Short mmCIF file of C-alpha atoms (C1' of nucleotides) in Angstrom, two decimals:
data_model
loop_
_atom_site.label_atom_id
_atom_site.label_comp_id
_atom_site.label_asym_id
_atom_site.label_seq_id
_atom_site.Cartn_x
_atom_site.Cartn_y
_atom_site.Cartn_z
CA MET A 295 12.17 14.39 22.46
CA PRO A 296 9.41 11.88 21.88
CA ARG A 297 10.32 9.19 19.40
CA ASP A 298 6.85 8.74 18.00
CA VAL A 299 6.64 12.24 16.71
CA SER A 300 6.25 12.43 12.97
CA GLY A 301 9.42 14.15 12.00
CA ARG A 302 8.11 14.69 8.52
CA TRP A 303 5.04 16.45 9.75
CA HIS A 304 6.90 18.75 12.04
CA GLY A 305 9.55 19.27 9.49
CA TYR A 306 7.03 20.27 6.91
CA GLN A 307 5.24 22.67 9.19
CA LEU A 308 8.49 24.15 10.30
CA TRP A 309 9.72 24.26 6.78
CA GLN A 310 6.67 26.08 5.64
CA LEU A 311 6.90 28.52 8.47
CA ALA A 312 10.52 29.35 8.58
CA SER A 313 12.39 27.38 5.98
CA VAL A 314 13.45 25.12 8.78
CA SER A 315 13.45 21.43 8.23
CA PHE A 316 13.34 18.90 10.97
CA LEU A 317 14.88 15.58 10.17
CA LEU A 318 15.07 12.42 12.09
CA ALA A 319 18.29 10.54 11.61
CA ARG A 320 19.89 7.54 13.17
CA ASP A 321 23.41 7.89 14.35
CA LYS A 322 25.01 4.52 14.91
CA GLU A 323 27.52 4.42 17.63
CA SER A 324 29.63 1.64 19.03
CA SER A 325 27.46 1.46 22.11
CA GLY A 326 24.37 0.99 20.06
CA GLU A 327 21.92 3.08 18.20
CA LYS A 328 21.34 6.62 19.19
CA ILE A 329 18.53 8.61 17.78
CA CYS A 330 19.79 11.93 16.69
CA TYR A 331 17.45 14.76 15.89
CA LEU A 332 18.74 17.31 13.56
CA LEU A 333 17.37 20.67 12.87
CA ILE A 334 18.43 21.98 9.54
CA ILE A 335 18.15 25.65 8.92
CA ARG A 336 18.22 26.26 5.26
CA SER A 337 18.39 29.02 2.85
CA LYS A 338 18.94 28.92 -0.89
CA SER A 339 22.64 29.06 -0.48
CA THR A 340 23.49 27.69 2.94
CA MET A 341 22.58 24.80 5.12
CA LEU A 342 23.26 24.78 8.80
CA THR A 343 22.76 21.58 10.72
CA LEU A 344 22.21 21.69 14.42
CA PRO A 345 21.49 18.97 16.95
CA PHE A 346 17.83 19.23 17.79
CA ASP A 347 18.03 17.59 21.19
CA ASP A 348 20.09 20.36 22.65
CA PRO A 349 17.63 22.58 24.53
CA ALA A 350 20.16 25.32 24.88
CA ILE A 351 20.61 25.57 21.17
CA MET A 352 16.94 25.28 20.51
CA ASN A 353 16.17 28.03 22.93
CA SER A 354 18.84 30.27 21.61
CA GLN A 355 17.89 29.69 18.00
CA PHE A 356 14.19 30.10 18.40
CA GLY A 357 13.83 31.77 21.74
CA GLY A 358 12.04 28.73 23.01
CA ASN A 359 9.00 29.68 21.01
CA PHE A 360 9.01 26.73 18.65
CA SER A 361 7.67 24.14 20.95
CA ARG A 362 6.09 21.16 19.30
CA ASP A 363 2.81 21.98 20.91
CA CYS A 364 2.56 25.30 19.23
CA MET A 365 3.45 23.99 15.82
CA GLY A 366 0.08 22.45 15.37
CA GLU A 367 -1.49 25.86 15.60
CA MET A 368 0.69 27.15 12.85
CA LYS A 369 -1.01 25.18 10.17
CA VAL A 370 -0.83 26.93 6.90
CA ASN A 371 -4.04 28.10 5.36
CA LYS A 372 -3.91 27.54 1.64
CA HIS A 373 -6.23 30.42 1.02
CA GLU A 374 -3.86 32.74 2.79
CA PRO A 375 -0.66 31.64 1.19
CA PHE A 376 1.59 34.25 2.64
CA LYS A 377 0.47 34.20 6.24
CA LYS A 378 3.36 31.95 6.96
CA GLU A 379 5.67 34.43 5.42
CA GLU A 380 4.26 36.98 7.75
CA ALA A 381 5.27 34.65 10.52
CA LEU A 382 8.61 34.38 8.85
CA SER A 383 8.85 38.11 8.69
CA HIS A 384 8.72 38.22 12.47
CA MET A 385 11.88 36.22 12.46
CA MET A 386 13.29 38.41 9.77
CA GLU A 387 16.13 40.61 10.80
CA ASP A 388 16.03 44.23 9.88
CA ASP A 389 18.80 46.11 8.23
CA ASP A 390 20.30 47.18 11.54
CA SER A 391 20.73 43.71 12.89
CA GLU A 392 22.28 42.72 9.61
CA LYS A 393 24.93 45.35 10.06
CA GLU A 394 25.46 44.23 13.60
CA GLU A 395 25.94 40.67 12.39
CA ASP A 396 28.39 41.68 9.75
CA GLU A 397 30.49 43.60 12.20
CA ARG A 398 31.06 40.56 14.37
CA GLU A 399 34.51 39.36 13.47
CA ASP A 400 35.37 37.01 16.26
CA GLY A 401 34.67 33.90 14.22
CA GLN A 402 31.75 32.97 16.40
CA ASP A 403 28.07 33.50 16.02
CA GLU A 404 25.79 35.07 18.56
CA ASN A 405 25.58 31.76 20.42
CA GLY A 406 29.26 31.37 20.73
CA LEU A 407 29.34 28.56 18.25
CA PRO A 408 32.00 28.57 15.57
CA ARG A 409 30.80 30.31 12.46
CA ARG A 410 30.25 27.90 9.65
CA ARG A 411 32.29 28.13 6.56
CA GLY A 412 30.90 28.46 3.14
CA PRO A 413 28.73 31.11 1.61
CA ARG A 414 27.10 33.34 4.11
CA LYS A 415 23.43 33.10 4.61
CA LYS A 416 21.86 36.21 3.24
CA LYS A 417 19.89 38.16 5.73
CA MET A 418 16.22 38.52 5.09
CA THR A 419 15.86 42.24 4.80
CA LYS A 420 12.52 43.86 4.13
CA ALA A 421 13.40 44.49 0.49
CA ARG A 422 14.65 40.96 0.07
CA PHE A 423 11.58 39.62 1.74
CA ASP A 424 9.38 41.57 -0.67
CA ARG A 425 11.38 40.31 -3.61
CA VAL A 426 11.09 36.74 -2.45
CA LYS A 427 7.41 37.19 -1.88
CA LEU A 428 6.89 38.65 -5.33
CA ARG A 429 8.93 35.92 -6.98
CA ARG A 430 6.94 33.31 -5.13
CA MET A 431 3.68 34.82 -6.33
CA GLU A 432 4.94 34.93 -9.91
CA ALA A 433 6.15 31.36 -9.67
CA ASN A 434 2.77 30.30 -8.34
CA THR A 435 1.04 31.99 -11.25
CA ARG A 436 3.36 30.34 -13.73
CA GLU A 437 2.88 26.99 -12.10
CA ARG A 438 -0.87 27.43 -12.15
CA ASN A 439 -0.80 28.33 -15.83
CA ARG A 440 1.49 25.44 -16.55
CA MET A 441 -0.90 23.05 -14.88
CA HIS A 442 -3.82 24.61 -16.73
CA GLY A 443 -1.97 24.03 -19.99
CA LEU A 444 -1.35 20.47 -18.96
CA ASN A 445 -5.02 20.02 -18.15
CA ASN A 446 -6.04 21.54 -21.47
CA ALA A 447 -3.80 19.08 -23.23
CA LEU A 448 -5.38 16.30 -21.23
CA ASP A 449 -8.82 17.53 -22.21
CA SER A 450 -7.75 17.41 -25.83
CA LEU A 451 -6.57 13.90 -25.28
CA ARG A 452 -9.87 12.96 -23.67
CA LYS A 453 -11.65 14.04 -26.82
CA VAL A 454 -9.65 11.81 -29.10
CA VAL A 455 -9.65 8.64 -27.09
CA PRO A 456 -12.70 6.41 -27.16
CA CYS A 457 -15.47 7.17 -24.71
CA TYR A 458 -15.40 10.87 -24.44
CA SER A 459 -18.14 12.33 -22.34
CA LYS A 460 -18.51 15.86 -21.13
CA THR A 461 -20.46 14.76 -18.10
CA GLN A 462 -18.43 11.76 -17.12
CA LYS A 463 -14.87 12.78 -17.58
CA LEU A 464 -12.14 10.24 -17.38
CA SER A 465 -9.61 10.97 -14.71
CA LYS A 466 -6.17 12.07 -15.75
CA ILE A 467 -4.52 8.77 -15.10
CA GLU A 468 -7.28 6.82 -16.80
CA THR A 469 -7.14 9.13 -19.80
CA LEU A 470 -3.46 8.48 -20.19
CA ARG A 471 -3.88 4.75 -19.77
CA LEU A 472 -6.72 4.60 -22.23
CA ALA A 473 -4.79 6.70 -24.74
CA LYS A 474 -1.82 4.39 -24.45
CA ASN A 475 -4.03 1.35 -24.93
CA TYR A 476 -5.79 2.99 -27.83
CA ILE A 477 -2.52 3.70 -29.61
CA TRP A 478 -1.42 0.19 -28.93
CA ALA A 479 -4.65 -1.26 -30.24
CA LEU A 480 -4.46 0.80 -33.41
CA SER A 481 -0.86 -0.21 -33.88
CA GLU A 482 -1.86 -3.82 -33.52
CA ILE A 483 -4.49 -3.41 -36.20
CA LEU A 484 -2.00 -1.82 -38.53
CA SER A 485 0.74 -4.31 -37.91
CA MET A 486 -1.54 -7.32 -38.24
CA GLY A 487 -3.28 -5.90 -41.24
CA LYS A 488 -6.65 -7.08 -40.10
CA ARG A 489 -9.25 -6.15 -37.58
CA PRO A 490 -9.32 -7.91 -34.28
CA ASP A 491 -12.60 -9.02 -32.88
CA LEU A 492 -14.34 -6.50 -30.74
CA LEU A 493 -13.63 -8.33 -27.54
CA THR A 494 -9.92 -8.32 -28.16
CA PHE A 495 -10.08 -4.70 -29.13
CA VAL A 496 -11.93 -3.72 -25.98
CA GLN A 497 -9.65 -5.83 -23.87
CA THR A 498 -6.66 -4.04 -25.30
CA LEU A 499 -8.32 -0.73 -24.61
CA CYS A 500 -9.15 -1.66 -21.06
CA LYS A 501 -5.83 -3.12 -20.08
CA GLY A 502 -4.84 -1.65 -16.73
CA LEU A 503 -7.89 0.53 -16.44
CA SER A 504 -9.95 0.68 -13.31
CA GLN A 505 -13.20 -1.20 -13.20
CA PRO A 506 -15.38 1.92 -13.55
CA THR A 507 -13.42 2.98 -16.59
CA THR A 508 -13.55 -0.51 -17.97
CA ASN A 509 -17.29 -0.44 -17.60
CA LEU A 510 -17.35 2.93 -19.24
CA VAL A 511 -15.33 1.79 -22.21
CA ALA A 512 -17.29 -1.39 -22.55
CA GLY A 513 -20.48 0.60 -22.30
CA CYS A 514 -19.24 2.99 -24.91
CA LEU A 515 -18.61 0.13 -27.21
CA GLN A 516 -21.92 -1.42 -26.31
CA LEU A 517 -20.27 -4.54 -25.10
CA ASN A 518 -21.68 -6.45 -22.25
CA SER A 519 -19.21 -5.38 -19.65
CA ARG A 520 -20.07 -8.22 -17.32
CA ASN A 521 -19.21 -10.75 -19.95
CA PHE A 522 -16.13 -8.85 -20.81
CA ILE A 523 -14.89 -8.56 -17.28
CA SER A 524 -15.60 -12.16 -16.44
CA ASP A 525 -13.86 -13.22 -19.58
CA GLN A 526 -10.98 -11.00 -18.67
CA ILE A 527 -10.75 -12.50 -15.23
CA ASN A 528 -10.81 -15.98 -16.65
CA GLY A 529 -7.89 -15.03 -18.77
CA GLU A 530 -9.05 -16.10 -22.17
CA ALA A 531 -11.57 -13.99 -23.94
CA SER A 532 -14.20 -15.92 -25.75
CA PHE A 533 -17.62 -15.30 -27.11
CA SER A 534 -19.92 -18.05 -28.08
CA GLY A 535 -21.79 -17.47 -31.22
CA ARG A 536 -21.84 -14.21 -33.01
CA SER A 537 -20.06 -11.39 -31.32
CA PRO A 538 -21.55 -7.95 -31.24
CA TYR A 539 -18.57 -6.85 -33.18
CA ASP A 540 -19.54 -9.02 -36.06
CA SER A 541 -22.83 -7.33 -36.47
CA MET A 542 -21.28 -3.92 -36.08
CA TYR A 543 -18.55 -4.84 -38.38
CA THR A 544 -20.97 -5.82 -41.05
CA THR A 545 -23.08 -2.78 -40.55
CA TYR A 546 -20.48 -0.12 -40.89
CA HIS A 547 -18.74 -1.05 -44.00
CA SER A 548 -18.12 1.72 -46.37
CA PRO A 549 -19.10 1.02 -49.92
CA GLY A 550 -16.79 -1.26 -51.75
CA VAL A 551 -14.90 -2.49 -48.78
CA VAL A 552 -14.19 -6.14 -48.62
CA THR A 553 -13.84 -7.72 -45.25
CA PRO A 554 -10.83 -9.81 -44.41
CA SER A 555 -12.98 -12.85 -44.48
CA GLY A 556 -13.98 -12.03 -47.99
CA HIS A 557 -17.55 -11.03 -47.31
CA SER A 558 -18.95 -8.42 -49.52
CA ASN A 559 -21.28 -5.73 -48.33
CA SER A 560 -24.20 -7.22 -50.11
CA ALA A 561 -23.90 -10.36 -48.12
CA ILE A 562 -23.76 -8.41 -44.97
CA ASP A 563 -26.58 -6.04 -45.59
CA ALA A 564 -29.06 -8.60 -44.47
CA VAL A 565 -27.66 -8.51 -40.97
CA LYS A 566 -29.64 -6.42 -38.60
CA PRO A 567 -27.59 -3.40 -37.68
CA PHE A 568 -26.12 -3.26 -34.24
CA ARG A 569 -25.39 0.34 -33.48
CA PRO A 570 -23.20 0.91 -30.52
CA PHE A 571 -23.19 4.36 -29.14
CA ASN A 572 -19.74 5.30 -30.17
CA TYR A 573 -20.17 4.35 -33.71
CA CYS A 574 -23.20 6.48 -34.25
CA SER A 575 -21.25 9.41 -35.49
CA SER A 576 -19.49 7.36 -38.09
CA TYR A 577 -22.73 5.79 -38.95
CA GLU A 578 -24.30 9.15 -39.43
CA SER A 579 -21.41 10.48 -41.39
CA PHE A 580 -21.74 7.58 -43.73
CA TYR A 581 -25.41 7.55 -44.19
CA GLU A 582 -26.01 11.20 -43.48
CA ARG A 583 -28.94 10.61 -41.29
CA VAL A 584 -29.41 10.37 -37.62
CA SER A 585 -29.35 6.99 -36.10
CA PRO A 586 -32.27 6.56 -33.74
CA GLU A 587 -30.20 4.57 -31.31
CA CYS A 588 -27.70 7.29 -30.86
CA ALA A 589 -29.33 8.94 -27.90
CA SER A 590 -27.72 7.81 -24.73
CA PRO A 591 -28.54 8.93 -21.24
CA GLN A 592 -25.03 8.21 -20.15
CA PHE A 593 -23.16 10.37 -22.55
CA ASP A 594 -24.30 13.68 -23.75
CA ALA A 595 -22.06 13.95 -26.73
CA PRO A 596 -20.39 11.21 -28.69
CA LEU A 597 -17.35 13.23 -29.43
CA SER A 598 -14.63 10.67 -29.28
CA PRO A 599 -13.23 9.66 -32.60
CA PRO A 600 -15.67 7.09 -33.79
CA ILE A 601 -14.08 3.77 -34.29
CA ASN A 602 -14.87 2.73 -37.77
CA PHE A 603 -14.87 -0.97 -38.19
CA ASN A 604 -14.11 -0.66 -41.83
CA GLY A 605 -10.69 0.20 -40.80
CA ILE A 606 -9.41 1.89 -37.74
CA PHE A 607 -11.22 5.06 -37.03
CA SER A 608 -12.95 7.79 -38.86
CA LEU A 609 -12.58 11.50 -38.74
CA LYS A 610 -14.11 13.00 -35.71
CA HIS A 611 -16.82 15.44 -36.54
CA GLU A 612 -15.90 17.82 -33.82
CA ASP A 613 -13.19 20.46 -33.74
CA PRO A 614 -11.74 20.01 -37.18
CA ILE A 615 -9.59 23.04 -36.61
CA ASP A 616 -7.86 21.32 -33.79
CA TYR A 617 -6.77 18.53 -36.01
CA GLY A 618 -5.37 20.89 -38.54
CA LYS A 619 -3.58 23.00 -36.00
CA SER A 620 -2.33 20.74 -33.36
CA CYS A 621 -2.71 17.27 -34.69
CA HIS A 622 -0.69 15.53 -37.29
CA TYR A 623 -3.82 14.03 -38.76
CA GLY A 624 -4.52 17.17 -40.73
CA THR A 625 -1.17 17.43 -42.34
CA ARG A 626 -0.80 13.74 -42.95
CA TYR A 627 -4.13 13.03 -44.45
CA CYS A 628 -5.19 16.17 -46.16
CA ALA A 629 -3.90 15.19 -49.57
CA VAL A 630 -6.00 12.11 -49.95
CA PRO A 631 -9.35 12.26 -51.68
CA PRO A 632 -12.13 11.41 -49.28
CA ARG A 633 -14.37 8.39 -49.54
CA THR A 634 -11.72 6.23 -51.05
CA SER A 635 -12.00 2.62 -50.19
CA ILE A 636 -9.11 0.63 -48.93
CA SER A 637 -8.99 -1.42 -52.08
CA GLN A 638 -9.06 1.69 -54.18
CA SER A 639 -6.37 3.35 -52.19
CA ALA A 640 -4.33 0.20 -52.30
CA ARG A 641 -4.49 0.25 -56.05
CA GLY A 642 -3.56 3.87 -56.23
CA SER A 643 -1.09 3.85 -53.45
CA SER A 644 1.84 4.20 -55.76
CA ASP A 645 0.54 7.57 -56.76
CA LEU A 646 0.49 8.82 -53.23
CA HIS A 647 3.58 10.23 -51.69
CA PHE A 648 4.00 10.42 -47.97
CA PRO A 649 6.86 11.79 -46.07
CA TYR A 650 7.45 8.65 -44.13
CA ASP A 651 6.17 5.25 -43.28
CA VAL A 652 4.59 4.36 -40.05
CA HIS A 653 6.97 2.66 -37.74
CA LEU A 654 5.34 -0.10 -35.82
CA ARG A 655 7.34 -1.85 -33.18
CA GLY A 656 10.38 -2.56 -35.24
CA GLN A 657 8.69 -2.83 -38.59
CA PHE A 658 8.12 -0.27 -41.26
CA TYR A 659 4.84 -0.39 -43.00
CA PRO A 660 3.93 1.70 -45.97
CA VAL A 661 0.45 2.08 -44.61
CA GLN A 662 -0.07 5.79 -44.89
CA ASP A 663 -2.43 5.47 -47.80
CA GLU A 664 -4.53 2.92 -46.04
CA LEU A 665 -4.58 4.96 -42.92
CA ASN A 666 -5.47 7.94 -44.95
CA THR A 667 -8.37 6.25 -46.53
CA THR A 668 -9.73 4.66 -43.45
CA PHE A 669 -9.29 7.86 -41.55
CA HIS A 670 -11.36 9.75 -44.05
CA ASN A 671 -13.91 7.03 -44.19
"C1'" DT B 195 -16.92 8.57 6.58
"C1'" DA B 196 -13.13 6.81 3.84
"C1'" DG B 197 -11.06 7.08 -0.41
"C1'" DG B 198 -10.26 9.02 -4.96
"C1'" DC B 199 -9.42 12.94 -7.61
"C1'" DC B 200 -8.08 17.49 -8.19
"C1'" DA B 201 -6.13 22.33 -7.69
"C1'" DT B 202 -2.89 24.86 -5.49
"C1'" DC B 203 1.20 26.11 -2.97
"C1'" DT B 204 5.83 25.26 -2.23
"C1'" DG B 205 10.80 24.15 -2.32
"C1'" DG B 206 14.28 21.60 -4.91
"C1'" DT B 207 16.76 20.77 -9.12
"C1'" DC B 208 18.28 21.64 -13.60
"C1'" DC B 209 19.13 24.58 -17.32
"C1'" DT B 210 19.85 28.95 -19.81
"C1'" DA C 300 18.98 35.19 -11.46
"C1'" DG C 301 15.10 33.33 -13.16
"C1'" DG C 302 12.15 30.02 -15.60
"C1'" DA C 303 10.60 25.20 -16.38
"C1'" DC C 304 9.70 21.10 -14.39
"C1'" DC C 305 8.89 18.03 -10.66
"C1'" DA C 306 7.16 16.00 -6.47
"C1'" DG C 307 5.33 16.41 -1.76
"C1'" DA C 308 1.83 18.35 1.20
"C1'" DT C 309 -2.64 19.96 1.93
"C1'" DG C 310 -7.47 20.90 1.77
"C1'" DG C 311 -11.79 20.80 -0.92
"C1'" DC C 312 -15.17 18.23 -3.39
"C1'" DC C 313 -17.56 14.17 -4.64
"C1'" DT C 314 -19.16 9.47 -4.33
"C1'" DA C 315 -19.86 4.80 -2.69
#
DNA sequence: TAGGCCATCTGGTCCT
DNA sequence: AGGACCAGATGGCCTA
């Protein structure tokens, strides 16, 4: 038996063909190491282990037909999922042979080997084979549906993380990473009680993301990704002069909101608006007109929840039913009057009753009202 | 063409 | 026994 053979490969092919698994094991002996090949014949209820380097046994078990050379030709075609079972059916014993087997009472199998103890391996009769086949098909269908459900949930997640694009979908893993970062970033904002600068925010969003996704996120937020990445590589994020966030920040204030630095809207109004793609929807929802800069060749629909720099994020304009049905947003925030500023809601927060406080990494913050307000803004 | 991503099949494990 | 969930294997598709 050649040592360099991939036991896994052969085992898998065998396994797929005849529920036979080929394992390579090392059997240490006093004289040194001896490579021991084991052929494990398995069923749901029994496991029979045979030495694979015994040609007599191999020939008797498989009639010498399972040479390694022929296994390569038995590759399973995924589009014909039960071809291998047809192959298996050739090995299947009919009802007569089953009777014959049962009548043997000499304690030895057909090869003269001692019969193994334990539950008997059920014979693969035609009816049993059909049942197994049917169950397999049903299980495949269920598994397919399960995965479709999982993918639908992932699609829903894609729509609520920043940078949603129908044409340039985030991969599954990147969607999950971005969602995690997004939650973390929002938690940070809530726990700190103030907005981070855009760079920090984007850096939090992009932590652990691949470079293409990082570029995507940075592009979504209209941040110079090259600056961002180089800053990230250098460790410390820094922007000289006015950050793009500042201009965005000043542009998207809702009426009456006072910035942490104490600037009023009137002081900010003079700043030329910087309208990053992802904020267009919030911009439009505020000012009820279309922002001319909203068109982007990269993204066909700005459907991710627009990040509202007044607070955390604003209500996404798409799929409101989804929020009500499957998202806690709807139930949590439905009782709050819309267009309430943070300061207003802070004043009236005692009048608002929420079922619970948001728990943020070990601290409880009665921030529902603020969230409510900013969400609706 | 290599590598990434994805859908599907499949057998194992756990639970009801 | 059967369903849910999981992970490995595989092949197809796409892109750099």
